[in-house]
Amino acid sequence: MKKIEDEKLTIYEVESLQKKLAEWLEETDEVLSIDVGNVRKIDMSAIQLFISVFKTLQHSSRNLVFENITDEVQQAFKIAGVDSYLRGNKA
Amino acid sequence: MTEELQLFLEDSTEQMAYMEAALINLQENGVNEEDVGALFRAMHTIKGTAGMFGFDEVVSFAHVAENLLSEVRSEKVILTEEMIDLLLLCKDHTEKLIDASVEQIEFSDELQQQHQKLLNELLRFTPGNESSHTAVQTPSQPSSGSSDGETIYHISITLKPDFYSTGMDILNLISFLEDLGEIKRKSIVVDRIPELGQLNPLEAYVGFEIQLSTHNSFAEIEEVFEFVLDDMDLKIFDSSNKQTLLDWVEGLEEKEKRIKFLISEGFFTKEDFLDEEIEVVAVEVPVVKSVSDVEKELPAPMVETVEETKASTKKEAAKNFSLRVDSIKIDQLINQISEMVIANAKIAQRADAIDDNDLSEATAVMTDMLEEVRTSVMNIRMVQVGDTFAKFRRIVSDTAKKLGKDINFTIVGGETELDKMVVEKISDPIMHMLRNSIDHGVEMPEDRLSTGKSPNGNVTLSAYPDAGTIVIKIADDGRGLDKDKILAKSIANGIVSPNQTLSDKEIFNLIFAAGLSTADKVSDISGRGVGMDVVKRNIEELRGTVEIDSVKGHGSTFTIRLPLTLAIIDGFLVQSGDTKYIIPLEMIQECIELSASYKQHMKGNNFINLRDTILPLLDIRKLFQESENKSQRENVVVLRYGEHRMGLQVDELYGEFQTVIKPLGEVFGNVQGISGGTVLGSGEIALIFDVPKLMEYQIRNN
């Protein structure tokens, strides 16, 4: 399981997040499991990045799962309408 | 103060004026959507602009007020009299907060106490607060499901690539939509998002399709996106409007794909797209579009249903109603045009002198053009008096409340236009006179009842143009002026001597004398005897006059007459002795020749019989001790000002002349009957008659 240490995932963090996610994709065979327990704020640019990761994984029949989803992340996913496919376990 | 801060101050003053006007309207005409909307928008704008300057106290206060107004707007809270009074106080408080923030003054204890008190009051009315005890509108419909009065809108959002650079998070905007109504359906459009390797994380690739059930209007939904309209393709329409749906999808790049998506996500059914037109589209034959080509050429977010376009145009019209220009620039323009007028007059005169017809013709054309430019520039300065008059509603209502009187205040002729500077300068005198009318004029309700009047007093403020002047009248149906009391007080104060015989009007005019108040009790509203003299002086400084008519027991009317503008007038050039004079053209009724034989017939009287009416004359040559007339021919210029008529005896008549008013300077400033000077084309100076003053002189001396 990979862990995101940042508390904020916004337009200011997406570039470094993209690099991190690209590395993790390389290392993933079946399921990429990401711990987002630290994340207190997430905006659309970061969600878009996760959707891109989701698409990339789906393309090679792999999957994306989130762990320790905080209320803030859950709420943002809901507002964005992505809670049906960016899924995982709540904190 | 920086230019930006100055603009902020001007803008917030304007917003405050909108708020006040809306609140007074709500007070008088009951709750209506338009005024509530105006109120909300004004508070919203203040909050936004104050935020740009980091005025946190203003922002947080405006935010709480805006929250309450938002609830009122969505009809969750009923606006009561008590709340309107509170919002009026909040408007005043916001004004003070802004002033203190701009001046960087520390908030006084009093201001802080008021701040807390008003915040508590606002929260008390806002639902969702523990302290709230608001009259919450009982929902007549269940919150889920659209019902009567609610419209289901389809909102399609496609973010443009650089959307994220706006700093706005689309998630917040979608949350705002949730506040407007119920989101029945929402889907994110992700098909443009590439795989991670091809993705530029700073660019936006997403879109949203949303179905919103709400009582709010198209414009109110659009307002959520007002700061990012250029950074997204936005389409909002009533989802039951099939034609708009078809027109919209028709303009989309990947139409078929989007239709499939909308059907699969449950926004629309296959049948919604099964139209004659869409069938034609399916076989890829160009379709005859039902909306105009012009609309088609517009980018998607601009295409709206007719109704929506109307609503939006109305909003734009309201938005674009004014352009802020420093008044110094306009003054400068007027000055330059004035100089051109003088220069052109000089050319015209020269053309006459050398008898050059072509040049005369060219200068005649130039004169006409200059006149048009002059009129246009003068029009820039013209503003409707209504906006200023509307401010008086608050003063009237506050004063009446304080005194325990009921006043029906009517404004007539708010659309009348007057020079902006004149409007600003006349504002204080009018305010003073209104206060006087309410305080001294209108009786207490019980006194009115005992004299057979309605308990509510009537005060009317009206404006209309009349013969090149603007007339402003303040009329009340109160007790009227007490002639005997004014006279007795004037005699006691030594303003008039006991043996003087005065007409009614002259007695009424005594209230303008310094130090005279007939009020038995001095209040903080009026009655200190200072003010009415200042009122008269202010009006006279604007080259205006004020008259009083009053009937005891029936009320009083103050009539203020003001010149339309202060800079250039259409004049009529005359000569008396060796001096040239200008008479304001609009006051001239006619010119008649005064033959030597008729003069003999007059036998030294200073009046003539003009078509069976007596016309008093004023001989300018005598008045200003001019030299003898050389031409032996005299003329009478018949003048009218208000109700008065008078003939001005002069020697020569030259005709119309565009007159640029120049001040005479301190030495000649106090010459009675002369209001200014002007430079003629020849470089000569002509003096401009102050007709009201000349009439006053004529009446006094005959």
JSON list of N, CA and C in Angstrom, two decimals, chain A residues 11 14-15 18 21-22 25 43-45 47-49 51-53 55-56 59 76 78-82 85, chain B residues 159 164 169-171 174-175 178 186 188 190-196 199-206 208:
[
{"chain": "A", "resi": 11, "resn": "ILE", "atom": "N", "xyz": [-4.15, 22.10, -6.67]},
{"chain": "A", "resi": 11, "resn": "ILE", "atom": "CA", "xyz": [-3.42, 22.45, -7.88]},
{"chain": "A", "resi": 11, "resn": "ILE", "atom": "C", "xyz": [-1.93, 22.68, -7.61]},
{"chain": "A", "resi": 14, "resn": "VAL", "atom": "N", "xyz": [-0.37, 18.99, -7.47]},
{"chain": "A", "resi": 14, "resn": "VAL", "atom": "CA", "xyz": [-0.63, 17.96, -8.49]},
{"chain": "A", "resi": 14, "resn": "VAL", "atom": "C", "xyz": [0.59, 17.54, -9.29]},
{"chain": "A", "resi": 15, "resn": "GLU", "atom": "N", "xyz": [1.53, 18.47, -9.51]},
{"chain": "A", "resi": 15, "resn": "GLU", "atom": "CA", "xyz": [2.68, 18.09, -10.33]},
{"chain": "A", "resi": 15, "resn": "GLU", "atom": "C", "xyz": [3.54, 17.04, -9.62]},
{"chain": "A", "resi": 18, "resn": "GLN", "atom": "N", "xyz": [1.64, 13.78, -9.46]},
{"chain": "A", "resi": 18, "resn": "GLN", "atom": "CA", "xyz": [1.67, 13.02, -10.72]},
{"chain": "A", "resi": 18, "resn": "GLN", "atom": "C", "xyz": [2.93, 12.14, -10.83]},
{"chain": "A", "resi": 21, "resn": "LEU", "atom": "N", "xyz": [2.58, 9.21, -8.50]},
{"chain": "A", "resi": 21, "resn": "LEU", "atom": "CA", "xyz": [1.62, 8.23, -9.01]},
{"chain": "A", "resi": 21, "resn": "LEU", "atom": "C", "xyz": [2.21, 7.44, -10.18]},
{"chain": "A", "resi": 22, "resn": "ALA", "atom": "N", "xyz": [2.99, 8.12, -11.04]},
{"chain": "A", "resi": 22, "resn": "ALA", "atom": "CA", "xyz": [3.60, 7.44, -12.19]},
{"chain": "A", "resi": 22, "resn": "ALA", "atom": "C", "xyz": [4.55, 6.34, -11.70]},
{"chain": "A", "resi": 25, "resn": "LEU", "atom": "N", "xyz": [2.51, 3.47, -10.36]},
{"chain": "A", "resi": 25, "resn": "LEU", "atom": "CA", "xyz": [1.90, 2.70, -11.45]},
{"chain": "A", "resi": 25, "resn": "LEU", "atom": "C", "xyz": [2.88, 1.65, -11.98]},
{"chain": "A", "resi": 43, "resn": "ASP", "atom": "N", "xyz": [-8.82, 19.01, -4.22]},
{"chain": "A", "resi": 43, "resn": "ASP", "atom": "CA", "xyz": [-9.63, 19.77, -5.18]},
{"chain": "A", "resi": 43, "resn": "ASP", "atom": "C", "xyz": [-9.78, 18.99, -6.48]},
{"chain": "A", "resi": 44, "resn": "MET", "atom": "N", "xyz": [-10.44, 19.61, -7.45]},
{"chain": "A", "resi": 44, "resn": "MET", "atom": "CA", "xyz": [-10.79, 18.92, -8.68]},
{"chain": "A", "resi": 44, "resn": "MET", "atom": "C", "xyz": [-9.56, 18.50, -9.48]},
{"chain": "A", "resi": 45, "resn": "SER", "atom": "N", "xyz": [-8.49, 19.32, -9.41]},
{"chain": "A", "resi": 45, "resn": "SER", "atom": "CA", "xyz": [-7.30, 18.97, -10.21]},
{"chain": "A", "resi": 45, "resn": "SER", "atom": "C", "xyz": [-6.69, 17.66, -9.71]},
{"chain": "A", "resi": 47, "resn": "ILE", "atom": "N", "xyz": [-8.43, 15.28, -8.06]},
{"chain": "A", "resi": 47, "resn": "ILE", "atom": "CA", "xyz": [-9.39, 14.21, -8.37]},
{"chain": "A", "resi": 47, "resn": "ILE", "atom": "C", "xyz": [-9.23, 13.78, -9.83]},
{"chain": "A", "resi": 48, "resn": "GLN", "atom": "N", "xyz": [-9.03, 14.80, -10.69]},
{"chain": "A", "resi": 48, "resn": "GLN", "atom": "CA", "xyz": [-8.82, 14.51, -12.11]},
{"chain": "A", "resi": 48, "resn": "GLN", "atom": "C", "xyz": [-7.61, 13.60, -12.32]},
{"chain": "A", "resi": 49, "resn": "LEU", "atom": "N", "xyz": [-6.58, 13.85, -11.53]},
{"chain": "A", "resi": 49, "resn": "LEU", "atom": "CA", "xyz": [-5.37, 13.04, -11.60]},
{"chain": "A", "resi": 49, "resn": "LEU", "atom": "C", "xyz": [-5.67, 11.58, -11.22]},
{"chain": "A", "resi": 51, "resn": "ILE", "atom": "N", "xyz": [-8.53, 10.13, -11.47]},
{"chain": "A", "resi": 51, "resn": "ILE", "atom": "CA", "xyz": [-9.34, 9.53, -12.54]},
{"chain": "A", "resi": 51, "resn": "ILE", "atom": "C", "xyz": [-8.43, 9.04, -13.66]},
{"chain": "A", "resi": 52, "resn": "SER", "atom": "N", "xyz": [-7.41, 9.86, -13.95]},
{"chain": "A", "resi": 52, "resn": "SER", "atom": "CA", "xyz": [-6.45, 9.49, -14.99]},
{"chain": "A", "resi": 52, "resn": "SER", "atom": "C", "xyz": [-5.72, 8.19, -14.60]},
{"chain": "A", "resi": 53, "resn": "VAL", "atom": "N", "xyz": [-5.33, 8.10, -13.33]},
{"chain": "A", "resi": 53, "resn": "VAL", "atom": "CA", "xyz": [-4.68, 6.89, -12.84]},
{"chain": "A", "resi": 53, "resn": "VAL", "atom": "C", "xyz": [-5.63, 5.69, -12.97]},
{"chain": "A", "resi": 55, "resn": "LYS", "atom": "N", "xyz": [-8.09, 5.34, -15.04]},
{"chain": "A", "resi": 55, "resn": "LYS", "atom": "CA", "xyz": [-8.22, 4.97, -16.46]},
{"chain": "A", "resi": 55, "resn": "LYS", "atom": "C", "xyz": [-7.01, 4.17, -16.93]},
{"chain": "A", "resi": 56, "resn": "THR", "atom": "N", "xyz": [-5.82, 4.65, -16.52]},
{"chain": "A", "resi": 56, "resn": "THR", "atom": "CA", "xyz": [-4.58, 3.98, -16.95]},
{"chain": "A", "resi": 56, "resn": "THR", "atom": "C", "xyz": [-4.55, 2.54, -16.44]},
{"chain": "A", "resi": 59, "resn": "HIS", "atom": "N", "xyz": [-7.05, 0.28, -18.17]},
{"chain": "A", "resi": 59, "resn": "HIS", "atom": "CA", "xyz": [-6.60, -0.04, -19.52]},
{"chain": "A", "resi": 59, "resn": "HIS", "atom": "C", "xyz": [-5.80, -1.35, -19.56]},
{"chain": "A", "resi": 76, "resn": "ALA", "atom": "N", "xyz": [-15.61, 15.37, -1.08]},
{"chain": "A", "resi": 76, "resn": "ALA", "atom": "CA", "xyz": [-15.16, 15.92, -2.37]},
{"chain": "A", "resi": 76, "resn": "ALA", "atom": "C", "xyz": [-15.50, 14.94, -3.51]},
{"chain": "A", "resi": 78, "resn": "LYS", "atom": "N", "xyz": [-17.88, 12.89, -3.55]},
{"chain": "A", "resi": 78, "resn": "LYS", "atom": "CA", "xyz": [-19.34, 12.89, -3.71]},
{"chain": "A", "resi": 78, "resn": "LYS", "atom": "C", "xyz": [-19.78, 14.10, -4.55]},
{"chain": "A", "resi": 79, "resn": "ILE", "atom": "N", "xyz": [-19.23, 15.26, -4.19]},
{"chain": "A", "resi": 79, "resn": "ILE", "atom": "CA", "xyz": [-19.60, 16.47, -4.93]},
{"chain": "A", "resi": 79, "resn": "ILE", "atom": "C", "xyz": [-19.19, 16.35, -6.40]},
{"chain": "A", "resi": 80, "resn": "ALA", "atom": "N", "xyz": [-18.00, 15.77, -6.61]},
{"chain": "A", "resi": 80, "resn": "ALA", "atom": "CA", "xyz": [-17.52, 15.63, -7.99]},
{"chain": "A", "resi": 80, "resn": "ALA", "atom": "C", "xyz": [-18.28, 14.54, -8.75]},
{"chain": "A", "resi": 81, "resn": "GLY", "atom": "N", "xyz": [-19.00, 13.71, -8.01]},
{"chain": "A", "resi": 81, "resn": "GLY", "atom": "CA", "xyz": [-19.75, 12.63, -8.66]},
{"chain": "A", "resi": 81, "resn": "GLY", "atom": "C", "xyz": [-18.86, 11.49, -9.10]},
{"chain": "A", "resi": 82, "resn": "VAL", "atom": "N", "xyz": [-17.73, 11.29, -8.39]},
{"chain": "A", "resi": 82, "resn": "VAL", "atom": "CA", "xyz": [-16.80, 10.20, -8.75]},
{"chain": "A", "resi": 82, "resn": "VAL", "atom": "C", "xyz": [-16.82, 9.08, -7.71]},
{"chain": "A", "resi": 85, "resn": "TYR", "atom": "N", "xyz": [-16.78, 5.31, -8.76]},
{"chain": "A", "resi": 85, "resn": "TYR", "atom": "CA", "xyz": [-15.62, 4.52, -9.22]},
{"chain": "A", "resi": 85, "resn": "TYR", "atom": "C", "xyz": [-14.31, 4.81, -8.50]},
{"chain": "B", "resi": 159, "resn": "LEU", "atom": "N", "xyz": [-15.13, 22.45, -18.49]},
{"chain": "B", "resi": 159, "resn": "LEU", "atom": "CA", "xyz": [-14.04, 23.34, -18.08]},
{"chain": "B", "resi": 159, "resn": "LEU", "atom": "C", "xyz": [-13.08, 23.55, -19.23]},
{"chain": "B", "resi": 164, "resn": "TYR", "atom": "N", "xyz": [-8.15, 25.83, -14.04]},
{"chain": "B", "resi": 164, "resn": "TYR", "atom": "CA", "xyz": [-7.57, 25.77, -12.69]},
{"chain": "B", "resi": 164, "resn": "TYR", "atom": "C", "xyz": [-6.76, 27.02, -12.34]},
{"chain": "B", "resi": 169, "resn": "ASP", "atom": "N", "xyz": [-12.27, 26.50, -7.29]},
{"chain": "B", "resi": 169, "resn": "ASP", "atom": "CA", "xyz": [-12.46, 25.06, -7.33]},
{"chain": "B", "resi": 169, "resn": "ASP", "atom": "C", "xyz": [-13.89, 24.79, -7.78]},
{"chain": "B", "resi": 170, "resn": "ILE", "atom": "N", "xyz": [-14.03, 24.07, -8.85]},
{"chain": "B", "resi": 170, "resn": "ILE", "atom": "CA", "xyz": [-15.36, 23.80, -9.39]},
{"chain": "B", "resi": 170, "resn": "ILE", "atom": "C", "xyz": [-16.25, 23.08, -8.36]},
{"chain": "B", "resi": 171, "resn": "LEU", "atom": "N", "xyz": [-15.59, 22.35, -7.45]},
{"chain": "B", "resi": 171, "resn": "LEU", "atom": "CA", "xyz": [-16.37, 21.63, -6.43]},
{"chain": "B", "resi": 171, "resn": "LEU", "atom": "C", "xyz": [-17.15, 22.62, -5.55]},
{"chain": "B", "resi": 174, "resn": "ILE", "atom": "N", "xyz": [-20.18, 23.76, -7.47]},
{"chain": "B", "resi": 174, "resn": "ILE", "atom": "CA", "xyz": [-21.24, 22.74, -7.47]},
{"chain": "B", "resi": 174, "resn": "ILE", "atom": "C", "xyz": [-21.94, 22.72, -6.11]},
{"chain": "B", "resi": 175, "resn": "SER", "atom": "N", "xyz": [-21.16, 22.93, -5.05]},
{"chain": "B", "resi": 175, "resn": "SER", "atom": "CA", "xyz": [-21.77, 22.99, -3.71]},
{"chain": "B", "resi": 175, "resn": "SER", "atom": "C", "xyz": [-22.75, 24.15, -3.62]},
{"chain": "B", "resi": 178, "resn": "GLU", "atom": "N", "xyz": [-25.99, 23.30, -4.93]},
{"chain": "B", "resi": 178, "resn": "GLU", "atom": "CA", "xyz": [-26.78, 22.50, -3.99]},
{"chain": "B", "resi": 178, "resn": "GLU", "atom": "C", "xyz": [-27.57, 23.40, -3.05]},
{"chain": "B", "resi": 186, "resn": "LYS", "atom": "N", "xyz": [-26.39, 14.04, -11.25]},
{"chain": "B", "resi": 186, "resn": "LYS", "atom": "CA", "xyz": [-25.10, 14.71, -11.51]},
{"chain": "B", "resi": 186, "resn": "LYS", "atom": "C", "xyz": [-24.11, 13.67, -12.05]},
{"chain": "B", "resi": 188, "resn": "ILE", "atom": "N", "xyz": [-20.14, 13.29, -13.86]},
{"chain": "B", "resi": 188, "resn": "ILE", "atom": "CA", "xyz": [-18.90, 13.91, -14.29]},
{"chain": "B", "resi": 188, "resn": "ILE", "atom": "C", "xyz": [-18.55, 13.37, -15.69]},
{"chain": "B", "resi": 190, "resn": "VAL", "atom": "N", "xyz": [-15.75, 12.42, -18.06]},
{"chain": "B", "resi": 190, "resn": "VAL", "atom": "CA", "xyz": [-14.30, 12.17, -17.91]},
{"chain": "B", "resi": 190, "resn": "VAL", "atom": "C", "xyz": [-13.64, 11.71, -19.21]},
{"chain": "B", "resi": 191, "resn": "ASP", "atom": "N", "xyz": [-14.43, 11.65, -20.30]},
{"chain": "B", "resi": 191, "resn": "ASP", "atom": "CA", "xyz": [-13.86, 11.04, -21.50]},
{"chain": "B", "resi": 191, "resn": "ASP", "atom": "C", "xyz": [-12.68, 11.80, -22.09]},
{"chain": "B", "resi": 192, "resn": "ARG", "atom": "N", "xyz": [-12.51, 13.05, -21.71]},
{"chain": "B", "resi": 192, "resn": "ARG", "atom": "CA", "xyz": [-11.37, 13.80, -22.25]},
{"chain": "B", "resi": 192, "resn": "ARG", "atom": "C", "xyz": [-10.09, 13.63, -21.41]},
{"chain": "B", "resi": 193, "resn": "ILE", "atom": "N", "xyz": [-10.26, 13.00, -20.22]},
{"chain": "B", "resi": 193, "resn": "ILE", "atom": "CA", "xyz": [-9.08, 12.85, -19.36]},
{"chain": "B", "resi": 193, "resn": "ILE", "atom": "C", "xyz": [-8.17, 11.78, -19.96]},
{"chain": "B", "resi": 194, "resn": "PRO", "atom": "N", "xyz": [-6.92, 12.13, -20.29]},
{"chain": "B", "resi": 194, "resn": "PRO", "atom": "CA", "xyz": [-6.02, 11.12, -20.88]},
{"chain": "B", "resi": 194, "resn": "PRO", "atom": "C", "xyz": [-5.41, 10.21, -19.80]},
{"chain": "B", "resi": 195, "resn": "GLU", "atom": "N", "xyz": [-4.69, 9.22, -20.24]},
{"chain": "B", "resi": 195, "resn": "GLU", "atom": "CA", "xyz": [-3.98, 8.39, -19.26]},
{"chain": "B", "resi": 195, "resn": "GLU", "atom": "C", "xyz": [-2.84, 9.21, -18.65]},
{"chain": "B", "resi": 196, "resn": "LEU", "atom": "N", "xyz": [-2.34, 8.74, -17.57]},
{"chain": "B", "resi": 196, "resn": "LEU", "atom": "CA", "xyz": [-1.43, 9.55, -16.75]},
{"chain": "B", "resi": 196, "resn": "LEU", "atom": "C", "xyz": [-0.22, 10.09, -17.52]},
{"chain": "B", "resi": 199, "resn": "LEU", "atom": "N", "xyz": [-1.13, 13.22, -19.48]},
{"chain": "B", "resi": 199, "resn": "LEU", "atom": "CA", "xyz": [-1.89, 14.26, -18.78]},
{"chain": "B", "resi": 199, "resn": "LEU", "atom": "C", "xyz": [-1.02, 15.42, -18.30]},
{"chain": "B", "resi": 200, "resn": "ASN", "atom": "N", "xyz": [-1.48, 16.64, -18.57]},
{"chain": "B", "resi": 200, "resn": "ASN", "atom": "CA", "xyz": [-0.83, 17.81, -17.98]},
{"chain": "B", "resi": 200, "resn": "ASN", "atom": "C", "xyz": [-1.65, 18.15, -16.74]},
{"chain": "B", "resi": 201, "resn": "PRO", "atom": "N", "xyz": [-1.10, 17.92, -15.56]},
{"chain": "B", "resi": 201, "resn": "PRO", "atom": "CA", "xyz": [-1.93, 18.04, -14.35]},
{"chain": "B", "resi": 201, "resn": "PRO", "atom": "C", "xyz": [-2.47, 19.45, -14.10]},
{"chain": "B", "resi": 202, "resn": "LEU", "atom": "N", "xyz": [-1.89, 20.44, -14.77]},
{"chain": "B", "resi": 202, "resn": "LEU", "atom": "CA", "xyz": [-2.36, 21.81, -14.54]},
{"chain": "B", "resi": 202, "resn": "LEU", "atom": "C", "xyz": [-3.53, 22.19, -15.46]},
{"chain": "B", "resi": 203, "resn": "GLU", "atom": "N", "xyz": [-3.80, 21.30, -16.42]},
{"chain": "B", "resi": 203, "resn": "GLU", "atom": "CA", "xyz": [-4.91, 21.59, -17.33]},
{"chain": "B", "resi": 203, "resn": "GLU", "atom": "C", "xyz": [-6.18, 20.87, -16.89]},
{"chain": "B", "resi": 204, "resn": "ALA", "atom": "N", "xyz": [-7.32, 21.49, -17.19]},
{"chain": "B", "resi": 204, "resn": "ALA", "atom": "CA", "xyz": [-8.59, 20.86, -16.82]},
{"chain": "B", "resi": 204, "resn": "ALA", "atom": "C", "xyz": [-9.14, 20.08, -18.01]},
{"chain": "B", "resi": 205, "resn": "TYR", "atom": "N", "xyz": [-9.62, 18.88, -17.74]},
{"chain": "B", "resi": 205, "resn": "TYR", "atom": "CA", "xyz": [-10.15, 18.02, -18.80]},
{"chain": "B", "resi": 205, "resn": "TYR", "atom": "C", "xyz": [-11.60, 17.60, -18.53]},
{"chain": "B", "resi": 206, "resn": "VAL", "atom": "N", "xyz": [-12.15, 18.00, -17.40]},
{"chain": "B", "resi": 206, "resn": "VAL", "atom": "CA", "xyz": [-13.44, 17.42, -17.01]},
{"chain": "B", "resi": 206, "resn": "VAL", "atom": "C", "xyz": [-14.63, 18.32, -17.36]},
{"chain": "B", "resi": 208, "resn": "PHE", "atom": "N", "xyz": [-19.21, 18.50, -16.42]},
{"chain": "B", "resi": 208, "resn": "PHE", "atom": "CA", "xyz": [-20.28, 17.98, -15.56]},
{"chain": "B", "resi": 208, "resn": "PHE", "atom": "C", "xyz": [-21.62, 18.16, -16.24]}
]
